Amino acid sequence: MFLVDDHELIRAGIRAALGEAAEIVGEADEVDAAIAMILERRPDVVLLDVHLPGGGGRAILESVRARDPGIAFLALSVSDAPEDVISLVRAGARGYVTKTIAAADLAEAVRAVAQGEVVFSPRLAGFVLDAFRDLPAGTSTDPELDSLTPRERQVLRLIARGFSYRDVGVELGVAVKTVESHVSSVLRKLQLSSRHELSHWAHERRLL
Amino acid sequence: MTTSHPTPDAAPSGDRPQLGIAVPPWRRAAEGAVLGGVAAGLAVRLGVRISVVRVLWLLTVLVGGLGLVAYMAAWVLVVRRGEDEAIARRVLAEARDRRAVGAAAVVVGVSLVAVAAATHRVAVGTLWPVLPSALGGLLVWRGASSEERRGLQTSIAVPVVRVAGSRGWGARALRVGVGAAAVVVGLNVLASSNQTIGTRFGPVGQSSLTGALIGLVVMGAGLLILLTPWWVQTVRELAEERRARHRAQARADVADHLHDSVLQMLALIQRSAEDPAEVTRLARKTERELRVWLFGESPPDGETFASRVRALQREVEDDYAVRVEVVTVGDQPLDEGLAAMLGAAREAVTNAAKWSGAPEINVYAEVSATEATLYVRDRGRGFDPGAVGADHHGVAHSIIERLTRVGGEAHVRSSPGEGTEVALELHRGAP
């Protein structure tokens, strides 16, 4: 994996936290260097700080994914502000964790993203539920993309309550794989939906 | 020159006379206008080339100044293409503008009369067209439509500002040259008219007085041209200085805040280094405060459900060294039912903090106009609900009773080693 953060202390902390769990192939503390090195070393996962000088994590994410969509991104931030979370995920991040995450959970999240899974923190689940709430009938251009199925809502609620994917599976009596596919589907909707709340968040950050 | 108010234009009209249509009414041109579009409009009206009209007009301006007054009058009285009111009418409709223009008209009239009295004849020549034209300028300034204003800005103000504010050598040389020439010419005119005034007694000659006035005006204009860049520069520097002060102020605010919250807290943390629980608590408290400050999360004292859940998080984290992760979906103003739910939630979170041994407690609250749910979950040691006495942990009283009293339900799910989850549900009536 590859580590992008502008604070040496945070990078050291992440290295220590991940320990043997992940092989770190490089680190960068600014946008241009990060893009060049990521494209050169092709890591499975990029752990990406949202707030970077010179364009932010989003700039890296977009230019790397434009040239190599195979590299997965896991966003990392101290900010739990909805517009940060939503904009990164809409730009293509496969998950979002905050810097206060426990070491074991971070390692697990990196592993999950490396295997193509999606990492939803309780916070992110809450934001998605909030954004997809109460859509008045008939205002949507694409109902399939603009609303969640009852099952997806159920899964998201459990995640927001602090359930792991495994716990969600046990709770609903389905396999972990099923839970993961629900979450992937939610992520797809989050990235593609034109829902007002989502574009509104994006718009506030001048992303559209 | 025209003195009638042309009526709004109903016939379709291009920029050229059209066959089959009676002569189109005179409109000032909206496009291709240098000043008011009077000449361009007249060219369309008469069906002649615009350059012809402009040259003729310039000649009348230079000879006796009649053209200047005529131009200003037409500017004020003729309707601009695409608009339905002349400037004069618009100004007269506005009481404040009417007073201002009235006052200016009085000043102009008195000045003309004064000059006439001083020279024992009606002022002619160079002075008389200037004052009425200035009055016309005032009218335009007050009454021009915002669209026309924009046009004037690009045709007059922008080039002037560009030359006046430019630091290029060409612009600077032009400025100094024109300014100095104007000052010298003005001084000369003034001096020669002074001589005439000084050598005569009795009524002052008309030519010498107008000469003095013109000299003053020309000199003033020259000084203006010379000094404007310096003045613009000063204004710019002042603005820059103000911005810098604001930046410094913002930095000072940040420093103040960091000092109050973060530095103080770090000092406290160093002193309580032996007590991990206390360190965690202090660090978490600081983080929360800083977060509210940085990301503008809603202040904890609001009277909505979600803000009260966050206040609950704050209190429990302060009292016990645990993290409380709060996720809220939706928000509603507080009512009796929600207040009861919050009370039950406080009990549940406090229990989890006290007994579960888990470092982190998840709180998830979702509220809408019709329903509210709240979950408190920990992955701590858990307990066997069957083995607990009816009043143990305050579960029976504080949590379940509180909710049933307002028509809700509470469920406690726990097993040893698996943690505990308290689920609170409330069906709310119509909002």
XYZ file of C-alpha atoms in Angstrom:
639
model
C 0.000 0.000 0.000
C 0.953 3.627 -0.378
C 0.623 6.322 2.255
C -0.235 9.961 1.561
C -0.341 12.400 4.460
C 1.315 15.737 4.998
C 2.142 15.084 8.649
C 5.207 13.006 9.370
C 3.856 12.108 12.803
C 0.642 10.725 11.382
C 2.538 8.675 8.793
C 4.773 7.283 11.531
C 1.719 6.451 13.596
C 0.058 4.683 10.691
C 3.223 2.725 9.902
C 3.401 1.630 13.514
C -0.292 0.795 13.660
C -0.227 -1.314 10.517
C 2.985 -3.078 11.458
C 3.181 -6.364 9.600
C -0.385 -6.132 8.346
C 0.535 -4.234 5.199
C 3.607 -3.638 3.123
C 4.121 0.070 2.594
C 5.699 0.698 -0.798
C 5.967 4.439 -0.510
C 4.934 7.641 1.166
C 4.304 11.137 -0.030
C 3.380 14.393 1.647
C 2.192 16.464 -1.284
C -0.037 16.178 -4.303
C 2.296 16.115 -7.317
C 4.877 13.792 -5.830
C 2.109 11.473 -4.658
C 0.565 11.216 -8.128
C 3.918 10.463 -9.766
C 4.967 7.884 -7.190
C 1.615 6.136 -7.054
C 1.520 5.741 -10.825
C 5.064 4.454 -10.796
C 4.775 1.960 -7.933
C 1.188 0.837 -8.488
C 0.159 -0.106 -4.949
C -3.003 -2.121 -4.274
C -4.298 0.481 -1.875
C -3.598 4.153 -1.341
C -4.333 5.430 2.130
C -5.138 9.023 1.384
C -5.381 12.039 3.636
C -8.306 14.230 2.629
C -6.760 17.553 3.585
C -3.523 18.079 1.731
C -1.943 21.333 0.668
C -2.180 21.880 -3.067
C -5.535 20.470 -4.081
C -6.351 17.975 -1.388
C -6.690 14.224 -1.564
C -9.343 14.580 -4.188
C -6.863 15.927 -6.730
C -4.651 12.863 -6.289
C -7.566 10.498 -6.434
C -8.900 11.938 -9.657
C -5.675 12.119 -11.594
C -4.519 8.652 -10.540
C -7.849 7.026 -11.263
C -8.012 8.727 -14.638
C -4.815 6.921 -15.632
C -5.034 3.736 -13.590
C -8.513 2.823 -12.325
C -7.159 -0.383 -10.807
C -5.688 1.365 -7.760
C -8.064 1.466 -4.822
C -8.265 4.402 -2.440
C -9.123 4.456 1.233
C -9.699 7.965 2.514
C -8.385 8.971 5.898
C -9.225 12.188 7.662
C -9.696 13.913 10.969
C -12.713 15.623 9.546
C -16.099 14.034 9.857
C -17.737 16.806 7.886
C -20.240 15.257 5.483
C -19.030 17.159 2.442
C -15.509 15.755 2.853
C -16.731 12.220 3.181
C -19.234 12.411 0.369
C -16.955 14.192 -2.080
C -14.134 11.683 -1.638
C -16.428 8.724 -2.006
C -18.117 10.247 -5.010
C -14.717 10.787 -6.565
C -14.097 7.061 -6.277
C -12.712 6.229 -2.839
C -13.648 2.730 -1.725
C -14.064 3.702 1.876
C -13.567 6.325 4.503
C -12.065 6.034 7.953
C -11.146 8.687 10.481
C -7.722 9.071 12.054
C -9.072 8.033 15.428
C -9.701 4.507 14.131
C -8.180 1.678 16.167
C -5.047 0.079 14.700
C -6.649 -3.323 14.168
C -9.639 -1.779 12.453
C -7.380 0.235 10.151
C -5.442 -2.879 9.151
C -8.708 -4.668 8.509
C -10.009 -1.752 6.438
C -6.850 -1.690 4.299
C -7.098 -5.424 3.747
C -10.757 -5.148 2.803
C -10.155 -2.363 0.290
C -7.228 -4.284 -1.204
C -9.627 -7.156 -1.867
C -12.089 -4.901 -3.606
C -14.463 -4.521 -0.723
C -16.003 -1.349 0.561
C -15.311 0.128 3.969
C -18.208 1.917 5.585
C -17.619 3.539 8.948
C -20.699 4.133 11.127
C -20.363 7.802 10.280
C -20.420 7.225 6.554
C -23.423 4.932 6.909
C -25.164 7.708 8.829
C -24.408 10.269 6.145
C -25.722 8.027 3.428
C -28.919 7.361 5.349
C -29.263 11.069 5.882
C -28.663 11.898 2.231
C -31.075 9.268 0.915
C -33.809 10.097 3.370
C -37.392 11.051 2.512
C -37.264 11.459 -1.230
C -40.629 12.830 -2.356
C -42.091 10.529 -4.996
C -41.602 11.597 -8.584
C -38.737 14.021 -8.061
C -36.105 11.556 -9.048
C -34.703 11.218 -12.539
C -33.419 7.712 -11.860
C -35.342 5.995 -9.076
C -33.093 2.960 -9.135
C -30.015 5.068 -8.400
C -31.668 7.670 -6.257
C -33.122 5.500 -3.544
C -32.016 2.676 -1.313
C -33.780 -0.661 -1.081
C -35.257 -1.529 2.332
C -32.562 -4.174 2.720
C -29.797 -1.700 2.010
C -31.258 0.654 4.570
C -31.355 -2.168 7.070
C -27.693 -2.975 6.453
C -26.663 0.670 6.708
C -28.579 1.124 9.970
C -26.784 -1.828 11.489
C -23.423 -0.464 10.374
C -24.326 2.938 11.807
C -25.129 1.173 15.085
C -21.577 -0.116 15.191
C -22.032 -3.595 13.710
C -19.207 -5.114 11.733
C -20.084 -6.777 8.394
C -19.878 -10.119 10.137
C -22.244 -8.967 12.874
C -24.623 -7.596 10.268
C -24.629 -10.941 8.509
C -25.382 -12.759 11.759
C -28.094 -10.268 12.652
C -29.861 -10.570 9.303
C -29.150 -14.267 8.884
C -27.207 -13.822 5.629
C -23.632 -14.463 4.539
C -20.961 -11.803 4.919
C -20.651 -11.803 1.121
C -24.287 -10.749 0.842
C -23.699 -7.886 3.230
C -20.692 -6.815 1.189
C -22.677 -6.830 -2.019
C -25.336 -4.648 -0.431
C -22.681 -2.207 0.697
C -21.064 -2.186 -2.759
C -24.407 -1.418 -4.282
C -24.899 1.459 -1.856
C -21.459 2.774 -2.761
C -22.335 2.639 -6.445
C -25.514 4.610 -5.818
C -23.578 7.081 -3.735
C -21.158 7.647 -6.604
C -23.627 7.743 -9.452
C -26.805 9.129 -7.985
C -27.808 12.642 -8.919
C -29.715 13.133 -5.723
C -30.050 16.725 -4.725
C -28.372 16.309 -1.330
C -25.344 14.669 -2.899
C -24.910 17.157 -5.692
C -25.575 19.899 -3.182
C -22.714 18.744 -1.021
C -20.532 18.391 -4.047
C -21.574 21.771 -5.304
C -20.733 23.515 -2.060
C -17.199 22.327 -2.514
C -17.242 23.542 -6.124
C -16.751 20.095 -7.518
C -19.323 20.158 -10.297
C -32.179 68.410 -31.326
C -35.492 67.172 -30.116
C -37.571 68.221 -27.170
C -40.431 65.783 -27.526
C -40.666 62.557 -25.596
C -40.798 59.824 -28.168
C -43.352 57.193 -27.332
C -42.235 53.627 -26.733
C -41.354 51.836 -29.883
C -43.966 49.361 -31.011
C -42.791 48.749 -34.557
C -40.036 46.231 -35.126
C -36.860 48.123 -35.825
C -33.461 46.961 -36.792
C -30.439 49.159 -37.018
C -31.373 50.356 -40.500
C -34.500 51.976 -41.864
C -36.877 49.313 -43.093
C -39.104 49.312 -46.131
C -42.798 49.504 -45.549
C -42.459 51.044 -42.158
C -42.962 54.694 -41.484
C -39.783 56.399 -40.415
C -38.787 54.649 -37.202
C -38.754 56.761 -34.054
C -35.442 58.148 -32.933
C -33.811 55.867 -30.441
C -30.382 56.127 -28.918
C -28.303 53.161 -30.025
C -27.598 50.522 -27.429
C -24.764 49.020 -29.401
C -21.947 50.836 -31.104
C -22.397 53.805 -28.798
C -19.374 55.866 -27.823
C -21.140 57.926 -25.177
C -24.918 58.033 -25.187
C -25.429 56.482 -28.602
C -27.087 59.698 -29.772
C -25.148 59.996 -33.021
C -25.478 56.303 -33.827
C -29.205 56.514 -33.161
C -29.577 59.597 -35.316
C -27.684 57.931 -38.142
C -30.196 55.091 -38.079
C -33.092 57.521 -37.921
C -31.845 59.527 -40.919
C -30.471 56.588 -42.805
C -27.003 58.086 -43.238
C -23.555 56.874 -42.299
C -22.716 57.180 -38.652
C -19.334 58.799 -39.360
C -21.092 61.653 -41.178
C -23.286 62.341 -38.166
C -20.335 62.182 -35.810
C -18.173 64.589 -37.832
C -21.014 67.100 -38.196
C -21.715 66.867 -34.499
C -18.075 67.398 -33.572
C -17.995 70.504 -35.779
C -21.025 71.990 -34.011
C -19.353 71.233 -30.673
C -16.188 73.065 -31.702
C -18.018 75.989 -33.202
C -19.848 77.771 -30.418
C -20.517 74.648 -28.372
C -24.105 74.298 -29.462
C -23.523 70.672 -30.384
C -22.452 69.791 -26.859
C -25.660 71.068 -25.346
C -27.681 69.437 -28.101
C -25.891 66.157 -27.516
C -26.503 66.181 -23.781
C -30.127 67.170 -24.276
C -30.650 64.317 -26.746
C -28.894 61.911 -24.379
C -31.271 62.842 -21.611
C -34.478 63.141 -23.616
C -34.284 60.402 -26.255
C -35.209 56.893 -25.217
C -32.497 54.268 -25.467
C -33.234 51.347 -27.737
C -34.773 48.499 -25.785
C -35.945 50.775 -22.977
C -39.271 52.525 -22.573
C -38.381 55.667 -20.669
C -36.013 58.549 -21.296
C -33.424 59.380 -18.660
C -35.046 62.731 -17.876
C -38.411 61.138 -17.193
C -36.831 58.482 -14.997
C -34.983 61.095 -12.948
C -38.065 63.268 -12.570
C -40.043 60.295 -11.285
C -37.644 59.891 -8.363
C -38.193 62.485 -5.613
C -34.633 62.443 -4.326
C -33.120 62.715 -7.778
C -35.574 65.468 -8.618
C -34.330 67.527 -5.682
C -30.654 66.955 -6.544
C -31.154 67.900 -10.178
C -33.279 70.877 -9.189
C -30.522 72.146 -6.913
C -27.930 71.656 -9.641
C -30.142 73.474 -12.137
C -30.430 76.410 -9.742
C -26.647 76.500 -9.356
C -26.182 76.442 -13.135
C -28.773 79.159 -13.629
C -27.298 81.390 -10.939
C -23.791 80.910 -12.318
C -24.912 81.903 -15.814
C -26.787 84.936 -14.475
C -23.794 85.906 -12.320
C -21.457 85.717 -15.270
C -23.909 87.688 -17.373
C -24.166 90.338 -14.627
C -20.404 90.573 -14.242
C -19.859 90.946 -17.940
C -22.978 93.058 -18.652
C -24.001 90.696 -21.386
C -25.403 87.236 -21.812
C -22.524 84.832 -21.519
C -21.726 83.305 -24.837
C -18.719 81.587 -26.221
C -17.030 78.851 -24.315
C -18.620 79.009 -20.902
C -22.332 78.789 -21.543
C -22.512 75.331 -23.142
C -20.364 73.765 -20.434
C -22.651 74.335 -17.456
C -25.904 73.053 -19.006
C -23.975 70.086 -20.339
C -22.679 69.380 -16.865
C -26.297 69.416 -15.726
C -27.050 66.881 -18.469
C -24.161 64.778 -17.222
C -25.627 64.847 -13.742
C -28.976 63.686 -15.137
C -27.294 60.812 -16.979
C -25.372 59.874 -13.884
C -28.559 59.705 -11.791
C -30.951 58.303 -14.349
C -29.123 55.939 -16.706
C -30.437 52.399 -16.647
C -28.138 49.813 -15.100
C -27.554 48.326 -18.525
C -26.480 51.657 -19.992
C -24.322 52.244 -16.939
C -22.488 49.009 -17.648
C -21.966 50.074 -21.252
C -20.558 53.426 -20.151
C -18.311 51.690 -17.697
C -16.688 49.616 -20.403
C -16.479 52.451 -22.920
C -15.250 55.189 -20.568
C -14.384 54.123 -17.052
C -12.414 50.996 -17.886
C -9.952 52.588 -20.338
C -9.502 55.600 -18.056
C -8.832 53.428 -15.056
C -6.536 51.225 -17.094
C -4.406 54.170 -18.157
C -4.621 55.863 -14.762
C -3.756 52.754 -12.805
C -1.254 51.237 -15.196
C 2.374 51.132 -14.174
C 3.640 50.615 -17.715
C 6.077 53.214 -19.045
C 3.908 54.151 -21.983
C 0.858 54.865 -19.855
C 2.978 56.713 -17.330
C 4.604 58.914 -19.964
C 1.220 59.634 -21.546
C -0.171 60.563 -18.152
C 2.675 62.846 -17.177
C 2.790 64.421 -20.618
C -0.923 65.164 -20.817
C -1.112 66.240 -17.177
C 1.885 68.544 -17.344
C 0.755 70.057 -20.639
C -2.676 70.748 -19.177
C -1.206 72.386 -16.092
C 1.112 74.573 -18.154
C -1.632 75.603 -20.576
C -3.989 76.262 -17.680
C -1.423 78.413 -15.887
C -0.734 80.371 -19.054
C -4.390 81.038 -19.718
C -4.878 82.024 -16.096
C -1.882 84.340 -16.113
C -2.864 86.084 -19.320
C -6.446 86.609 -18.143
C -5.096 87.930 -14.809
C -3.102 90.460 -16.693
C -6.176 91.588 -18.524
C -8.143 91.785 -15.266
C -5.285 93.578 -13.538
C -4.839 96.211 -16.230
C -8.494 97.182 -16.357
C -10.816 98.820 -13.941
C -14.547 98.786 -14.037
C -16.567 95.849 -15.342
C -14.410 92.872 -15.877
C -14.129 91.816 -19.439
C -16.128 88.723 -20.316
C -13.261 87.149 -22.192
C -10.862 87.570 -19.270
C -13.261 86.012 -16.734
C -14.100 83.001 -18.872
C -10.413 82.781 -19.660
C -9.615 82.584 -15.962
C -12.288 79.965 -15.427
C -11.099 77.882 -18.330
C -7.527 78.227 -17.126
C -8.555 76.968 -13.686
C -10.505 74.043 -15.103
C -7.705 72.999 -17.453
C -5.130 73.274 -14.698
C -7.316 71.300 -12.328
C -7.770 68.587 -14.915
C -4.023 68.464 -15.428
C -3.385 68.138 -11.719
C -6.034 65.447 -11.548
C -4.358 63.482 -14.319
C -0.982 63.855 -12.623
C -2.152 62.991 -9.144
C -4.801 60.306 -9.762
C -2.323 57.408 -10.122
C -0.668 58.402 -6.892
C -4.053 58.572 -5.221
C -5.168 55.224 -6.683
C -1.918 53.737 -5.441
C -2.510 55.094 -1.953
C -6.036 53.724 -1.876
C -4.759 50.341 -3.004
C -2.065 50.287 -0.379
C -4.581 51.213 2.287
C -6.850 48.355 1.215
C -3.907 45.965 1.182
C -2.894 47.115 4.636
C -6.431 46.570 5.897
C -6.449 43.045 4.462
C -3.128 42.329 6.107
C -4.525 43.571 9.397
C -7.518 41.264 9.009
C -5.224 38.354 8.320
C -3.142 39.184 11.361
C -6.335 39.446 13.385
C -7.487 36.032 12.152
C -4.103 34.564 13.029
C -4.309 36.097 16.478
C -7.773 34.597 16.928
C -6.496 31.171 15.967
C -3.530 31.550 18.296
C -5.832 32.660 21.102
C -8.093 29.739 20.568
C -5.282 27.233 20.321
C -3.788 28.657 23.466
C -7.054 28.492 25.382
C -7.979 25.013 24.342
C -5.084 23.017 23.011
C -2.071 24.367 24.889
C -3.897 24.450 28.204
C -5.071 20.943 27.627
C -1.611 19.721 26.673
C -0.288 21.179 29.911
C -3.000 19.357 31.821
C -2.217 16.143 29.979
C 1.471 16.390 30.870
C 0.602 16.811 34.492
C -1.706 13.813 34.539
C 0.593 11.566 32.524
C 0.342 8.844 35.176
C -3.401 8.542 34.715
C -4.184 7.123 31.267
C -7.917 7.460 31.737
C -7.590 11.131 32.541
C -5.285 11.704 29.575
C -7.766 10.048 27.246
C -10.585 12.090 28.654
C -8.721 15.375 28.265
C -7.536 14.572 24.773
C -11.010 13.598 23.683
C -12.502 16.726 25.179
C -9.996 18.898 23.348
C -10.585 17.074 20.123
C -14.318 17.634 20.413
C -13.963 21.330 21.151
C -11.525 21.837 18.337
C -13.788 19.965 15.960
C -16.752 22.163 16.797
C -14.549 25.184 16.239
C -12.936 24.010 13.004
C -15.780 22.318 11.220
C -18.617 24.350 12.644
C -20.497 21.322 13.895
C -23.624 22.581 15.512
C -23.053 23.960 18.996
C -24.007 21.470 21.697
C -26.524 23.703 23.420
C -29.231 23.768 20.741
C -32.641 22.456 21.588
C -32.930 19.798 18.910
C -32.773 16.078 19.351
C -29.492 15.577 17.492
C -27.723 18.375 19.352
C -28.876 16.920 22.662
C -27.517 13.519 21.659
C -24.153 15.177 21.033
C -24.377 16.966 24.370
C -24.959 13.576 25.946
C -21.860 12.255 24.198
C -19.843 15.155 25.582
C -20.991 14.645 29.156
C -20.404 10.915 29.225
C -16.985 11.238 27.627
C -16.100 13.856 30.194
C -17.262 11.754 33.112
C -15.908 8.410 31.980
C -12.806 7.699 29.974
C -14.594 6.189 26.994
C -15.170 7.226 23.403
C -18.770 7.667 22.424
C -19.245 7.458 18.666
C -22.422 9.256 17.732
C -24.198 8.971 14.407
C -27.438 10.848 13.951
C -29.774 10.738 11.003
C -32.381 13.460 10.714
C -33.242 15.953 13.396
C -36.356 17.184 15.138
C -37.168 19.806 17.738
C -37.317 18.412 21.215
C -40.636 17.319 22.706
C -41.738 15.327 25.719
C -41.312 11.938 24.066
C -37.874 12.715 22.684
C -36.794 14.154 26.022
C -37.830 10.919 27.727
C -35.917 8.983 25.104
C -32.824 11.092 25.741
C -33.119 10.411 29.450
C -33.253 6.684 28.769
C -30.347 6.963 26.352
C -28.270 8.777 28.946
C -28.905 5.955 31.351
C -27.962 3.347 28.778
C -24.759 5.111 27.735
C -23.747 5.721 31.331
C -24.340 2.052 32.146
C -22.232 0.987 29.213
C -19.464 3.384 30.228
C -19.520 2.198 33.802
C -19.939 -1.537 33.452
C -19.100 -2.817 30.004
C -15.345 -2.180 30.112
C -15.447 -1.427 26.380
C -13.331 1.529 25.251
C -15.918 2.661 22.741
C -19.680 3.001 22.742
C -21.712 3.405 19.572
C -24.798 5.557 19.653
C -27.030 5.626 16.615
C -30.090 7.855 16.577
C -32.544 8.235 13.735
C -35.474 10.564 14.062
C -38.263 11.661 11.756
C -41.590 13.351 12.286
C -43.277 10.019 12.900
C -40.659 7.818 14.489
C -37.538 7.878 16.595
C -35.080 5.092 17.239
C -31.911 5.126 19.258
C -29.387 2.354 19.783
C -26.652 2.226 22.362
C -24.171 -0.496 21.692
C -20.947 -1.610 23.300
C -18.721 -4.605 22.673
C -17.845 -4.992 26.321
C -18.293 -7.822 28.749
C -22.073 -8.003 28.519
C -24.326 -9.739 31.000
C -27.064 -12.299 31.157
C -30.358 -10.409 31.132
C -32.159 -13.346 32.718
C -29.900 -13.345 35.741
C -30.241 -9.676 36.518
C -32.577 -8.562 39.199
C -35.510 -6.431 38.185
C -33.953 -3.201 39.422
C -30.311 -3.934 38.718
C -28.310 -1.352 36.761
C -31.318 0.893 36.749
C -32.348 -0.859 33.558
C -35.908 -1.580 34.551
C -36.726 1.805 35.988
C -34.771 4.343 34.147
C -34.759 2.942 30.673
C -37.805 0.798 30.089
C -40.175 2.724 32.343
C -39.219 6.080 30.922
C -39.989 4.943 27.428
C -43.202 3.061 28.138
C -44.513 6.156 29.902
C -44.402 8.086 26.612
C -45.660 5.150 24.565
C -42.324 3.782 23.391
C -40.476 0.529 23.787
C -37.063 -0.428 25.059
C -35.248 -3.681 24.517
C -32.016 -4.765 26.067
C -29.995 -7.400 24.320
C -26.891 -8.744 25.907
C -24.920 -11.882 26.435
C -21.742 -12.409 28.434
C -18.653 -11.657 26.381
C -20.606 -10.279 23.407
C -21.481 -6.813 24.638
C -24.780 -5.100 25.108
C -27.189 -3.244 22.928
C -30.068 -1.156 24.179
C -32.692 -0.361 21.554
C -35.123 2.491 22.136
C -38.105 3.005 19.882
C -40.745 5.657 19.893
C -43.725 6.128 17.603
C -44.421 9.809 17.494
C -47.811 11.278 16.784
C -48.480 13.675 13.982
C -46.017 16.548 14.270
